[in-house]
XYZ file of C-alpha atoms in Angstrom:
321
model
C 5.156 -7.799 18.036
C 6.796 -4.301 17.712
C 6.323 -1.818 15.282
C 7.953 0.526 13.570
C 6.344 3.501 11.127
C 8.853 5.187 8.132
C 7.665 7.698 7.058
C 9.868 8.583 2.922
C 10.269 11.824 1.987
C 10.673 12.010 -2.090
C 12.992 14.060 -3.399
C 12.289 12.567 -7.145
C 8.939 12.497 -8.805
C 7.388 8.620 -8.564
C 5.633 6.599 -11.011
C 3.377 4.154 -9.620
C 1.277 2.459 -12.341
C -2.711 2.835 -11.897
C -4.783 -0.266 -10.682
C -7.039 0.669 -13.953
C -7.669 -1.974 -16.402
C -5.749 -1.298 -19.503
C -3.861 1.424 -17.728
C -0.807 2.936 -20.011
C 2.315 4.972 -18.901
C 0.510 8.367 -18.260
C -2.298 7.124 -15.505
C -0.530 7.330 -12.127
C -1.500 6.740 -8.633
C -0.337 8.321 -5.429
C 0.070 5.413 -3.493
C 2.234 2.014 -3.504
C 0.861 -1.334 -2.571
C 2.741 -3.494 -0.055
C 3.324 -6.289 -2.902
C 5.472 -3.740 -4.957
C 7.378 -2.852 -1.688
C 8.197 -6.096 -0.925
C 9.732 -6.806 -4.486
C 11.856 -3.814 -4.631
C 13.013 -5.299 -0.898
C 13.653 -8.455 -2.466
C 15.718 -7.010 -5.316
C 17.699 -5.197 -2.952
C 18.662 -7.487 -0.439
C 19.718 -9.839 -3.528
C 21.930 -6.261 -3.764
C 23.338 -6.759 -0.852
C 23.625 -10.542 -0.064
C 23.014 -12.530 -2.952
C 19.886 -14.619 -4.153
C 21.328 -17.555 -2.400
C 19.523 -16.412 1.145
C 16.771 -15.117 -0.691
C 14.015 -17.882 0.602
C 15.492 -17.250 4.414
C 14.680 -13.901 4.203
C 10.705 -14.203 2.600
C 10.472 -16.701 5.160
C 10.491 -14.080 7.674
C 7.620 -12.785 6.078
C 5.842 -15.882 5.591
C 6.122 -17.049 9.339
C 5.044 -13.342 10.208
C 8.539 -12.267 11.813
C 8.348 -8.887 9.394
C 5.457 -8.046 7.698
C 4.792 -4.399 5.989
C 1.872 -2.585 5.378
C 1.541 -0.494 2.201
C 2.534 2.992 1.379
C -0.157 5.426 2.351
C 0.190 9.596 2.215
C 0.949 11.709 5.455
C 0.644 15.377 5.334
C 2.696 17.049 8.382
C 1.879 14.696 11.103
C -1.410 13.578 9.997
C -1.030 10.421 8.663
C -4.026 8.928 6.261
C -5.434 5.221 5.732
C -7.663 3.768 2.810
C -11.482 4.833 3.871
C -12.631 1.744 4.967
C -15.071 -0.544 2.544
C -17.900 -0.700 5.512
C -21.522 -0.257 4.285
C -23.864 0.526 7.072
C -27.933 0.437 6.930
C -28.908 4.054 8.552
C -31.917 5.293 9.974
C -32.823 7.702 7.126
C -34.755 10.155 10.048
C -31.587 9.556 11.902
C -29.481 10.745 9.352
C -31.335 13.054 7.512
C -31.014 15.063 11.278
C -27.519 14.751 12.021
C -25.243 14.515 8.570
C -25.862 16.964 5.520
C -26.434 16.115 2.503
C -23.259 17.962 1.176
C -21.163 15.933 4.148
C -22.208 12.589 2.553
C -21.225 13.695 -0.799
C -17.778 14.835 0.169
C -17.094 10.960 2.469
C -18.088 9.058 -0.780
C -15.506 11.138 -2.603
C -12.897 10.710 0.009
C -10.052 8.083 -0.934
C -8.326 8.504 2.160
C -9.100 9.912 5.825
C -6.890 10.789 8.817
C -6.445 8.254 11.347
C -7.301 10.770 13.762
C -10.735 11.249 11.932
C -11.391 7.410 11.800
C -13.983 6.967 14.703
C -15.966 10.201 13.560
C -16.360 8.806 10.371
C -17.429 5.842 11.148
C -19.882 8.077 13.618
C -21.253 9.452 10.526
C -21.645 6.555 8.183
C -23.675 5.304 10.761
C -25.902 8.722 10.793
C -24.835 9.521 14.425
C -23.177 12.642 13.991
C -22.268 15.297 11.381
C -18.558 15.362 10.863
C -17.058 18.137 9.348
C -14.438 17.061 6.910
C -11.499 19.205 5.621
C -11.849 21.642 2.853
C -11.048 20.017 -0.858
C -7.319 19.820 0.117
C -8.286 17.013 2.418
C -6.867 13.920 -0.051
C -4.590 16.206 -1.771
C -0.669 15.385 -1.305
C 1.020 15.575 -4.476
C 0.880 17.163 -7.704
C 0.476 14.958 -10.882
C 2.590 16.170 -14.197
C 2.757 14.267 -17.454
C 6.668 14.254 -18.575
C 7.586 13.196 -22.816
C 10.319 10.630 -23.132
C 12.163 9.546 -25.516
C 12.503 5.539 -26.239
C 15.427 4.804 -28.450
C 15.770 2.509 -30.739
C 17.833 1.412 -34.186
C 15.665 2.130 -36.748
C 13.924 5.351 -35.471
C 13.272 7.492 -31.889
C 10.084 7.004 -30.282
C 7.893 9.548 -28.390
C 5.743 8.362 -25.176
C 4.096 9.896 -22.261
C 5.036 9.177 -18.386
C 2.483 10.296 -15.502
C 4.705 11.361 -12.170
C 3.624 12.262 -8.895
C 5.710 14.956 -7.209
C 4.913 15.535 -3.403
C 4.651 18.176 -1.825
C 6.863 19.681 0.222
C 5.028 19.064 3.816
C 3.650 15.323 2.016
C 5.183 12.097 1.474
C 4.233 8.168 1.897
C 4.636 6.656 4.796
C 4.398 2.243 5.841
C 4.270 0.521 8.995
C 6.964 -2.565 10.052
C 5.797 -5.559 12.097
C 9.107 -7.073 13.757
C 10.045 -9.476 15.972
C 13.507 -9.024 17.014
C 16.209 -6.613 16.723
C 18.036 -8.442 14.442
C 15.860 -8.620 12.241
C 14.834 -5.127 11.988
C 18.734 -4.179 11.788
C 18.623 -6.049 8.533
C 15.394 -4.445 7.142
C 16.662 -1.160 7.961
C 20.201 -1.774 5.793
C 17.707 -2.967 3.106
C 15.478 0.361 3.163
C 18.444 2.396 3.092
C 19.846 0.432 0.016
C 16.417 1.055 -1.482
C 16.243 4.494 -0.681
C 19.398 5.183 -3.389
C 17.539 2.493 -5.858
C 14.685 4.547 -5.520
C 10.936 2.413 -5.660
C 8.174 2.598 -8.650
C 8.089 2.543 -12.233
C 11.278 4.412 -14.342
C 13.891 4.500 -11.821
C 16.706 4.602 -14.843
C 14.740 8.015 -15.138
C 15.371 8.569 -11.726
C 12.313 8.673 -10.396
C 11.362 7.531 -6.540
C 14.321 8.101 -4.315
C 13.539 9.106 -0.999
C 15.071 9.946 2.144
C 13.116 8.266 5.241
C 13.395 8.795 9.114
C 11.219 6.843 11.607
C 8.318 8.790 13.213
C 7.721 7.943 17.218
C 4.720 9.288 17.035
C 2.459 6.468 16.050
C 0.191 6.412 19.291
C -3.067 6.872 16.703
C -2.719 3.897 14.548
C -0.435 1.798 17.159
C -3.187 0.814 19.394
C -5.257 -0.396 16.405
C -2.964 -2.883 14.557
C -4.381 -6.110 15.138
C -6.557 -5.148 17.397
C -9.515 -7.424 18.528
C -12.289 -5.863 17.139
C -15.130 -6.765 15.007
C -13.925 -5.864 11.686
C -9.995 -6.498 10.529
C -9.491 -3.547 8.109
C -6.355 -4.143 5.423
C -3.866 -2.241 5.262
C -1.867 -4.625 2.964
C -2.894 -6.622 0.042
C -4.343 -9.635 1.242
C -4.002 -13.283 -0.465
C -5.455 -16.218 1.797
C -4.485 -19.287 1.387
C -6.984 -22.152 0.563
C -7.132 -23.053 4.338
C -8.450 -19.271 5.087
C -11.008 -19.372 2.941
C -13.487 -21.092 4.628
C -12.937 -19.120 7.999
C -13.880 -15.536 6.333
C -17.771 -14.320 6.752
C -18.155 -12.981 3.671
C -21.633 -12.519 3.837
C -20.573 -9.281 6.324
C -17.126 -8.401 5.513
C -16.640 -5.970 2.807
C -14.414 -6.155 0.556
C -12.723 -4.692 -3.177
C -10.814 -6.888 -5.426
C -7.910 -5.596 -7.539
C -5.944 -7.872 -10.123
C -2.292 -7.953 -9.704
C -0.194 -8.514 -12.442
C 3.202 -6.791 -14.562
C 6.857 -7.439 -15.453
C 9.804 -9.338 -13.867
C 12.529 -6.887 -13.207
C 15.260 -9.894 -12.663
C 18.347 -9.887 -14.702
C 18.559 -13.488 -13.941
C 15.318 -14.638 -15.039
C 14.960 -14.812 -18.499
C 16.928 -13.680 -21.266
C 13.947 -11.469 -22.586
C 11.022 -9.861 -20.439
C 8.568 -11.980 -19.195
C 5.406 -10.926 -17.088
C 4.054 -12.617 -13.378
C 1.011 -14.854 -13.462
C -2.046 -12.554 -12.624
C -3.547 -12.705 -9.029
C -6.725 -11.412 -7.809
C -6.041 -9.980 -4.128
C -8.055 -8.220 -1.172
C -7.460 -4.611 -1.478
C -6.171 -1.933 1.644
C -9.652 -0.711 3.218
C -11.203 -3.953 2.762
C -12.669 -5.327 6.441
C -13.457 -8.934 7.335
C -15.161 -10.900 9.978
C -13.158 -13.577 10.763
C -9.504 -14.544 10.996
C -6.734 -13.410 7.869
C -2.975 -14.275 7.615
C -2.204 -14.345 4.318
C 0.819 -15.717 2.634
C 3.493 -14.716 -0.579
C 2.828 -16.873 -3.172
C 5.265 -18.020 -6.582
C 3.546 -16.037 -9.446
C 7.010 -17.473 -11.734
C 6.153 -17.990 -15.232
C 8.614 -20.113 -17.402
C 11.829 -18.274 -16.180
C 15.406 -19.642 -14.157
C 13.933 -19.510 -10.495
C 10.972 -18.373 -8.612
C 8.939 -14.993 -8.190
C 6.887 -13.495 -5.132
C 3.714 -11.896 -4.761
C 3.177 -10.716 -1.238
C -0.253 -11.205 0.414
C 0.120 -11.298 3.907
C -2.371 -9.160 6.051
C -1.025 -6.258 8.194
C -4.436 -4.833 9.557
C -6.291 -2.827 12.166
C -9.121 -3.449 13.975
C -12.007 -1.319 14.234
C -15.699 -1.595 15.768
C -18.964 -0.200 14.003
């Protein structure tokens, strides 16, 4: 396969809802998972070509001609991946010589690390050596402000509260494209430039996430890990096995976070009134397995006038601890 990394630079604030349980409007978070991209693809190539192709084109998914990571931060031209899920037994002399105590406080905060950092920090979950991470800026790419709306409706007006990430200026989100052939790509690219008008996230009649994106070349770093043969497969997608998968995975050593998908269908075609997806529990990004992971997109439709996606298909890298 080829690859392709886009890196979007916002020039709107973006509302991604929080993977908290009983989240509201004003939690936030930085990042966009790859299910959410793929629906705002789907929407807009129905834009473009109509719904009757719709299947051909998730089919290129589903057979692994394109598949799409999810939306992680860069800052300049570091680019930053979910800290991976591993848990390690130390050698407490071991590590009690070579990592401080005040280094091991600041990985467990970490969200996110550099893929130029990876193999030092997995040097130093393992006790081996004392990496020195950045200062506090280290998972800090955009600023969070809480904006008051207005909801209008006939009786009376209606105050709420929207959370909004706005970048900043050297920051943005970046994913990474699995392709096939040119054709395909040409296609995807016409899509992501459709969707960079529609803008992606939560309130885009507000006018929140539209972006500008360019490809960056330089993806050396990350390139020669994606689906690499290594011990662990580390997500960087959601991840949704199918029933057939789930007796391959060692999950007795493969770590692993759950997160419960769920929300709205945006689709004027639908259902007269707004309905919501059936829930599904997927693998989270960072999450690394023993064993062999594909994935698939699966109809999460609900009562409504034709069917609804939920991408799960693993884009991943390989790493050795």
């Amino acid at each position: 396969m080829e690859y392709k990394l886009y890196k979007l630079k916002f020039n709107t604030p973006v509302h991604f809802g929080s993977d908290k349980v009983s989240t509201s409007l004003e939690e936030v978070d930085v990042t966009c998972h790859s299910d959410t991209l793929f629906s705002a693809l789907c929407l807009e190539y129905i834009k473009l070509y109509g719904d009757n192709n719709l299947e051909e084109f998730i089919d290129l998914f589903n057979k692994g001609d394109l598949l799409i990571s999810s939306l992680f931060p860069y800052k300049n031209k570091d680019l930053y991946i979910p800290k991976p899920s591993i848990v390690v037994e130390r050698d407490n002399k071991k590590d009690d010589e070579n990592v401080s105590s005040s280094n091991r406080k600041k990985m467990k905060k970490l969200e996110f690390i550099k893929v130029s950092d990876l193999n030092n920090y997995l040097n130093s979950i393992k006790g081996s050596c004392d990496f020195e991470f950045d200062n506090m800026n280290y998972n800090k790419f955009a600023e969070e402000y809480l904006f008051q709306k207005v909801a209008l409706r006939e009786e009376k007006n209606r105050l709420y509260t929207v959370g909004v990430y706005r970048f900043y200026e050297d920051c943005g989100l970046y994913f990474i494209l699995a392709y096939n052939n040119k054709n395909d790509l040409d296609m995807f690219e016409k899509i992501l430039k459709s969707l960079s008008y529609s803008g992606i996230g939560g309130k885009r009649t507000a006018g929140y996430g539209h972006f500008n994106f360019y490809e960056d070349n330089n993806i050396s770093d990350i390139d020669k890990l994606l689906f690499k043969d290594a011990k662990y497969k580390m997500l960087l997608s959601l991840y949704s096995p199918d029933e057939s998968e789930l007796d391959n995975i060692d999950y007795e050593y493969s770590y692993y976070s759950l997160i419960k998908r769920n929300g709205f269908i945006y689709s004027q075609t639908y259902s007269d009134t707004l309905l919501k997806r059936k829930s599904l529990c997927m693998f989270k990004e960072g999450s690394c397995f023993i064993g062999n992971i594909n994935g698939n997109i699966k109809d999460v439709s609900h009562n409504g006038n034709h069917k609804v996606y939920r991408y799960g298909k693993a884009l991943y890298i390989g790493i050795d601890i």
